[in-house]
Amino acid sequence: MFNRKLLVLCLSILFLGYACDSDRIGYVDNFDHASQALIDNDSLIDFLETHYYNDAIDSVQPIVSGETALINDSRLIIQDVTEEEVDYKLYSFIKTVGNPNPDKGYPTVMDSVLVKYKGQYLFDTDNLIDFDERLVNPIWLRLNATIRGWTYGFSNFKGGENITDNGPITYINGGKGVLFIPSGLGYRNFGAPGIPGSVNLMFYVELYDLVQDTDYDNDSVPSILEDPDGDGDPRNDDTDGDNIPNYSDVDDDNDGVLTINEGGDDGDPTNDFNDPDNPTLPDYLNPNYPNN
Ligand SMILES: [Ca+2]
Ligand SMILES: [Ca+2]
Ligand SMILES: [Ca+2]
Ligand SMILES: [Ca+2]
């Protein structure tokens, strides 16, 4: 179980080609993530107290003459996030929420999103180091397969409007802001190529579009709903214990009938409860139905 959690953690920080130390057999994580979280939060607050958002140039800048510090800016959202049993604070500055057409709402932690971004790490309060950017053409990413600071931070934004007309893909009115991410929700103590371990991150982000009800395994159950324990995190649900989380498992109860075929007439597997011995368990999560 422990190794599987680490594997999931590795997958969650893959999007910049990160390779995980915990792939090593017998790896034990002795790092004190709780203490690092406190250090990181102090550093982030220090940064947010000494910097402001310059709306004219869409840039985070050091305060020079009484500008409103980010920590006091009403556009800053603070989220409590618990990851691997450690509590973190994630800071998201919302320049614009986004004005999507059609309105697909906010992305869930399992949705795929179309984004632009620029990433920097905080070497110290006064030094930001660029490490990655995608500012010209937006890219589709799965929020479940990015660093966790993205997974949760992007839930504060909506998309925009696709106005592509025979040319390059073009969006307007997307969500736009800055994410301030503690290392524990970023590249943790390992770091990544070009990024030291235990550094806080700052991302300028824009959200243009999302896939509503993203369904990674195409089994007709949206990934966000493949969460039988209802804790909001589908990564920790594996009904049949085959080490494939339900959101990636095409036969969630391993009864030999694909989930997509356990949906009855309307094709929706979430509303079929046909086992009289277990009337609250949907068929697709019930290994004793239909093959008992
Ligand atoms: Ca699914
Ligand atoms: Ca869950
Ligand atoms: Ca599934
Ligand atoms: Ca099944």
Short mmCIF file of C-alpha atoms and ligand atoms in Angstrom, two decimals:
data_model
loop_
_atom_site.label_atom_id
_atom_site.label_comp_id
_atom_site.label_asym_id
_atom_site.label_seq_id
_atom_site.Cartn_x
_atom_site.Cartn_y
_atom_site.Cartn_z
CA MET A 1 0.00 0.00 0.00
CA PHE A 2 2.79 2.38 0.95
CA ASN A 3 4.62 1.83 -2.34
CA ARG A 4 1.44 2.31 -4.29
CA LYS A 5 0.85 5.66 -2.62
CA LEU A 6 4.36 6.67 -3.58
CA LEU A 7 3.78 5.54 -7.13
CA VAL A 8 0.66 7.67 -7.31
CA LEU A 9 2.67 10.56 -5.93
CA CYS A 10 5.25 10.07 -8.67
CA LEU A 11 2.56 10.13 -11.31
CA SER A 12 1.21 13.33 -9.85
CA ILE A 13 4.40 15.21 -10.59
CA LEU A 14 5.16 13.84 -14.01
CA PHE A 15 4.36 16.65 -16.28
CA LEU A 16 7.88 18.02 -16.45
CA GLY A 17 9.50 14.64 -16.84
CA TYR A 18 10.16 14.11 -13.18
CA ALA A 19 11.69 10.77 -12.21
CA CYS A 20 10.89 9.54 -8.76
CA ASP A 21 13.37 8.24 -6.19
CA SER A 22 10.67 6.08 -4.70
CA ASP A 23 10.76 3.87 -7.80
CA ARG A 24 13.71 2.27 -6.06
CA ILE A 25 12.77 -0.99 -4.43
CA GLY A 26 12.70 -0.70 -0.68
CA TYR A 27 12.58 3.09 -0.68
CA VAL A 28 11.48 4.61 2.62
CA ASP A 29 10.53 8.28 2.83
CA ASN A 30 12.26 9.67 5.92
CA PHE A 31 11.89 13.31 4.92
CA ASP A 32 10.06 15.52 7.43
CA HIS A 33 7.39 16.93 5.13
CA ALA A 34 5.42 18.52 7.98
CA SER A 35 8.36 20.63 9.10
CA GLN A 36 9.15 21.60 5.52
CA ALA A 37 5.53 22.68 5.06
CA LEU A 38 5.88 25.15 7.95
CA ILE A 39 9.15 26.53 6.58
CA ASP A 40 7.61 26.88 3.12
CA ASN A 41 4.55 28.66 4.39
CA ASP A 42 6.68 31.19 6.30
CA SER A 43 8.65 31.85 3.11
CA LEU A 44 5.52 32.20 0.99
CA ILE A 45 3.91 34.62 3.46
CA ASP A 46 7.11 36.64 3.52
CA PHE A 47 7.01 36.80 -0.27
CA LEU A 48 3.32 37.70 -0.38
CA GLU A 49 3.88 40.47 2.20
CA THR A 50 6.67 42.05 0.18
CA HIS A 51 5.28 41.74 -3.36
CA TYR A 52 2.24 43.01 -5.22
CA TYR A 53 0.51 42.31 -8.51
CA ASN A 54 1.18 45.02 -11.06
CA ASP A 55 -1.99 44.99 -13.17
CA ALA A 56 -0.52 47.24 -15.84
CA ILE A 57 2.13 44.70 -16.80
CA ASP A 58 0.52 41.54 -15.34
CA SER A 59 3.52 40.81 -13.20
CA VAL A 60 4.36 40.14 -9.57
CA GLN A 61 6.76 42.83 -8.43
CA PRO A 62 8.51 43.89 -5.19
CA ILE A 63 6.65 46.61 -3.28
CA VAL A 64 8.44 49.95 -3.70
CA SER A 65 6.00 52.66 -2.67
CA GLY A 66 2.99 51.46 -0.75
CA GLU A 67 1.36 49.16 -3.28
CA THR A 68 -1.09 46.64 -1.80
CA ALA A 69 0.77 43.51 -0.79
CA LEU A 70 -0.48 40.29 -2.33
CA ILE A 71 -1.29 38.93 1.13
CA ASN A 72 -3.72 41.85 1.58
CA ASP A 73 -5.10 41.81 -1.96
CA SER A 74 -8.75 40.73 -1.98
CA ARG A 75 -8.06 38.74 -5.15
CA LEU A 76 -5.83 36.27 -3.27
CA ILE A 77 -7.48 32.95 -2.38
CA ILE A 78 -5.99 30.74 0.33
CA GLN A 79 -6.82 27.03 0.20
CA ASP A 80 -6.15 24.41 2.85
CA VAL A 81 -4.88 21.26 1.18
CA THR A 82 -3.96 18.01 2.95
CA GLU A 83 -1.64 15.74 1.03
CA GLU A 84 0.02 12.60 2.37
CA GLU A 85 -1.38 13.57 5.80
CA VAL A 86 0.44 16.91 5.82
CA ASP A 87 -1.45 20.22 5.86
CA TYR A 88 -0.50 22.87 3.33
CA LYS A 89 -1.67 26.33 2.36
CA LEU A 90 -1.97 27.04 -1.35
CA TYR A 91 -2.20 30.65 -2.53
CA SER A 92 -3.95 31.59 -5.78
CA PHE A 93 -4.13 35.13 -7.09
CA ILE A 94 -7.15 35.58 -9.34
CA LYS A 95 -6.65 38.33 -11.91
CA THR A 96 -9.71 37.13 -13.84
CA VAL A 97 -11.84 34.08 -13.09
CA GLY A 98 -12.59 33.57 -16.77
CA ASN A 99 -15.71 34.18 -18.83
CA PRO A 100 -16.34 30.92 -20.63
CA ASN A 101 -18.70 30.43 -23.52
CA PRO A 102 -20.22 27.93 -23.11
CA ASP A 103 -19.85 27.96 -19.33
CA LYS A 104 -18.34 24.62 -18.29
CA GLY A 105 -17.84 25.73 -14.69
CA TYR A 106 -14.70 25.17 -12.70
CA PRO A 107 -12.50 22.14 -13.44
CA THR A 108 -12.54 19.29 -10.95
CA VAL A 109 -9.28 17.79 -9.73
CA MET A 110 -9.72 15.06 -12.33
CA ASP A 111 -10.45 17.17 -15.40
CA SER A 112 -8.27 17.83 -18.42
CA VAL A 113 -7.48 21.50 -18.99
CA LEU A 114 -6.09 23.65 -21.80
CA VAL A 115 -3.57 26.05 -20.30
CA LYS A 116 -0.68 28.42 -20.78
CA TYR A 117 1.83 28.92 -18.00
CA LYS A 118 5.17 30.24 -16.90
CA GLY A 119 6.91 28.64 -13.95
CA GLN A 120 9.48 30.11 -11.61
CA TYR A 121 10.89 28.87 -8.33
CA LEU A 122 11.63 31.07 -5.36
CA PHE A 123 15.34 30.79 -4.71
CA ASP A 124 14.80 33.24 -1.89
CA THR A 125 12.42 36.14 -1.28
CA ASP A 126 14.20 38.35 -3.79
CA ASN A 127 15.19 35.86 -6.44
CA LEU A 128 12.87 34.14 -8.89
CA ILE A 129 14.38 31.63 -11.28
CA ASP A 130 12.58 30.69 -14.52
CA PHE A 131 12.38 26.97 -15.15
CA ASP A 132 9.63 26.31 -17.65
CA GLU A 133 7.04 28.08 -19.73
CA ARG A 134 4.36 27.47 -22.28
CA LEU A 135 3.19 30.90 -23.32
CA VAL A 136 2.58 30.70 -27.08
CA ASN A 137 0.44 27.67 -27.81
CA PRO A 138 -1.73 26.34 -25.00
CA ILE A 139 -1.31 22.70 -23.97
CA TRP A 140 -3.79 20.09 -22.74
CA LEU A 141 -2.87 18.60 -19.37
CA ARG A 142 -4.60 16.28 -16.93
CA LEU A 143 -4.89 18.01 -13.57
CA ASN A 144 -4.58 14.64 -11.89
CA ALA A 145 -1.18 14.16 -13.55
CA THR A 146 0.37 17.48 -12.63
CA ILE A 147 1.91 18.78 -9.43
CA ARG A 148 -0.75 18.96 -6.74
CA GLY A 149 -0.51 22.74 -6.51
CA TRP A 150 -1.92 22.82 -10.03
CA THR A 151 -4.49 20.15 -9.33
CA TYR A 152 -6.09 22.31 -6.67
CA GLY A 153 -5.05 25.79 -7.84
CA PHE A 154 -6.77 25.53 -11.21
CA SER A 155 -10.09 24.82 -9.49
CA ASN A 156 -10.27 28.59 -8.87
CA PHE A 157 -10.47 29.44 -12.56
CA LYS A 158 -12.87 28.95 -15.43
CA GLY A 159 -12.06 28.72 -19.11
CA GLY A 160 -12.61 31.21 -21.93
CA GLU A 161 -14.13 31.24 -25.38
CA ASN A 162 -12.77 29.49 -28.45
CA ILE A 163 -12.74 32.00 -31.32
CA THR A 164 -10.58 29.93 -33.66
CA ASP A 165 -11.41 30.73 -37.26
CA ASN A 166 -9.35 28.76 -39.79
CA GLY A 167 -6.16 29.89 -38.08
CA PRO A 168 -4.26 28.79 -35.00
CA ILE A 169 -6.34 27.74 -32.00
CA THR A 170 -7.32 31.00 -30.33
CA TYR A 171 -9.11 31.65 -27.07
CA ILE A 172 -10.21 34.84 -25.34
CA ASN A 173 -11.53 35.68 -21.86
CA GLY A 174 -9.82 32.78 -20.11
CA GLY A 175 -9.12 32.60 -16.41
CA LYS A 176 -5.85 34.25 -15.49
CA GLY A 177 -3.76 34.50 -12.35
CA VAL A 178 -0.79 33.34 -10.35
CA LEU A 179 -0.32 30.23 -8.21
CA PHE A 180 2.03 30.32 -5.22
CA ILE A 181 2.80 26.71 -4.37
CA PRO A 182 4.64 25.26 -1.36
CA SER A 183 7.27 22.70 -2.29
CA GLY A 184 5.20 19.90 -0.78
CA LEU A 185 2.54 20.53 -3.44
CA GLY A 186 5.22 21.02 -6.09
CA TYR A 187 8.38 18.99 -6.64
CA ARG A 188 8.73 18.21 -2.95
CA ASN A 189 12.14 17.48 -1.49
CA PHE A 190 13.33 15.73 -4.66
CA GLY A 191 13.19 18.64 -7.06
CA ALA A 192 13.16 18.03 -10.79
CA PRO A 193 15.54 18.68 -13.69
CA GLY A 194 16.56 22.32 -13.29
CA ILE A 195 14.63 22.69 -10.03
CA PRO A 196 16.20 22.16 -6.60
CA GLY A 197 14.38 20.19 -3.92
CA SER A 198 12.20 21.97 -1.36
CA VAL A 199 11.68 25.20 -3.28
CA ASN A 200 8.41 27.10 -3.48
CA LEU A 201 6.98 27.71 -6.92
CA MET A 202 5.24 30.58 -8.65
CA PHE A 203 3.23 29.96 -11.81
CA TYR A 204 1.59 32.56 -14.03
CA VAL A 205 -1.35 30.62 -15.42
CA GLU A 206 -4.14 31.01 -17.93
CA LEU A 207 -7.02 28.55 -18.31
CA TYR A 208 -8.73 28.44 -21.70
CA ASP A 209 -10.80 25.30 -21.77
CA LEU A 210 -11.57 22.08 -19.96
CA VAL A 211 -13.17 18.73 -20.61
CA GLN A 212 -16.27 18.45 -18.48
CA ASP A 213 -16.69 15.09 -16.77
CA THR A 214 -13.29 13.91 -17.96
CA ASP A 215 -13.35 10.11 -18.15
CA TYR A 216 -9.77 8.78 -18.33
CA ASP A 217 -10.69 5.14 -18.80
CA ASN A 218 -13.72 5.76 -21.04
CA ASP A 219 -15.91 3.46 -18.95
CA SER A 220 -18.84 5.92 -18.87
CA VAL A 221 -18.19 6.92 -15.25
CA PRO A 222 -16.61 10.41 -15.02
CA SER A 223 -13.24 10.20 -13.26
CA ILE A 224 -14.34 12.55 -10.49
CA LEU A 225 -17.14 10.10 -9.65
CA GLU A 226 -14.81 7.10 -9.44
CA ASP A 227 -14.44 7.92 -5.77
CA PRO A 228 -16.48 5.35 -3.81
CA ASP A 229 -15.15 6.49 -0.44
CA GLY A 230 -16.36 10.00 -1.24
CA ASP A 231 -13.29 11.85 0.05
CA GLY A 232 -12.93 13.88 -3.14
CA ASP A 233 -9.77 12.03 -4.15
CA PRO A 234 -10.22 9.26 -6.73
CA ARG A 235 -6.53 8.35 -6.51
CA ASN A 236 -7.12 6.29 -3.37
CA ASP A 237 -9.99 4.11 -4.61
CA ASP A 238 -9.32 0.61 -5.86
CA THR A 239 -12.46 -1.46 -5.41
CA ASP A 240 -11.05 -4.75 -6.70
CA GLY A 241 -7.61 -4.33 -5.16
CA ASP A 242 -5.70 -4.85 -8.39
CA ASN A 243 -3.48 -1.80 -7.83
CA ILE A 244 -5.22 0.04 -10.67
CA PRO A 245 -7.23 2.95 -9.26
CA ASN A 246 -10.87 2.87 -10.35
CA TYR A 247 -10.47 5.95 -12.54
CA SER A 248 -8.01 3.97 -14.70
CA ASP A 249 -9.71 0.58 -14.35
CA VAL A 250 -12.10 -0.50 -17.12
CA ASP A 251 -13.49 -3.35 -14.95
CA ASP A 252 -13.73 -1.76 -11.54
CA ASP A 253 -14.99 -4.83 -9.66
CA ASN A 254 -12.95 -7.34 -11.69
CA ASP A 255 -15.98 -9.52 -12.36
CA GLY A 256 -15.12 -9.97 -16.01
CA VAL A 257 -17.84 -7.59 -17.22
CA LEU A 258 -16.46 -4.23 -18.30
CA THR A 259 -17.83 -1.26 -16.36
CA ILE A 260 -19.04 0.27 -19.62
CA ASN A 261 -21.24 -2.82 -20.05
CA GLU A 262 -22.70 -2.60 -16.53
CA GLY A 263 -24.71 0.53 -17.31
CA GLY A 264 -28.06 -0.95 -18.29
CA ASP A 265 -30.33 0.64 -20.86
CA ASP A 266 -29.22 4.24 -20.32
CA GLY A 267 -25.51 3.34 -20.44
CA ASP A 268 -24.86 5.02 -17.07
CA PRO A 269 -23.22 2.53 -14.67
CA THR A 270 -23.77 4.77 -11.64
CA ASN A 271 -27.54 4.21 -11.39
CA ASP A 272 -27.84 0.42 -11.61
CA PHE A 273 -28.44 -1.47 -8.36
CA ASN A 274 -29.70 -4.93 -9.28
CA ASP A 275 -28.32 -7.20 -6.54
CA PRO A 276 -31.15 -7.79 -4.02
CA ASP A 277 -28.53 -8.86 -1.48
CA ASN A 278 -26.69 -5.55 -1.81
CA PRO A 279 -29.15 -2.92 -3.04
CA THR A 280 -26.97 0.13 -2.31
CA LEU A 281 -23.89 -1.08 -4.22
CA PRO A 282 -23.87 -0.21 -7.92
CA ASP A 283 -23.47 -3.22 -10.17
CA TYR A 284 -20.18 -2.00 -11.62
CA LEU A 285 -18.62 -2.03 -8.14
CA ASN A 286 -20.26 -5.31 -7.13
CA PRO A 287 -18.16 -8.39 -7.96
CA ASN A 288 -21.12 -10.65 -7.08
CA TYR A 289 -23.32 -9.16 -9.78
CA PRO A 290 -24.12 -10.19 -12.46
CA ASN A 291 -21.87 -13.25 -12.08
CA ASN A 292 -22.68 -14.45 -8.58
CA CA B 1 -14.18 6.44 -15.79
CA CA B 2 -11.39 8.55 -2.70
CA CA B 3 -13.23 2.78 -13.93
CA CA B 4 -17.30 -5.22 -13.85
#
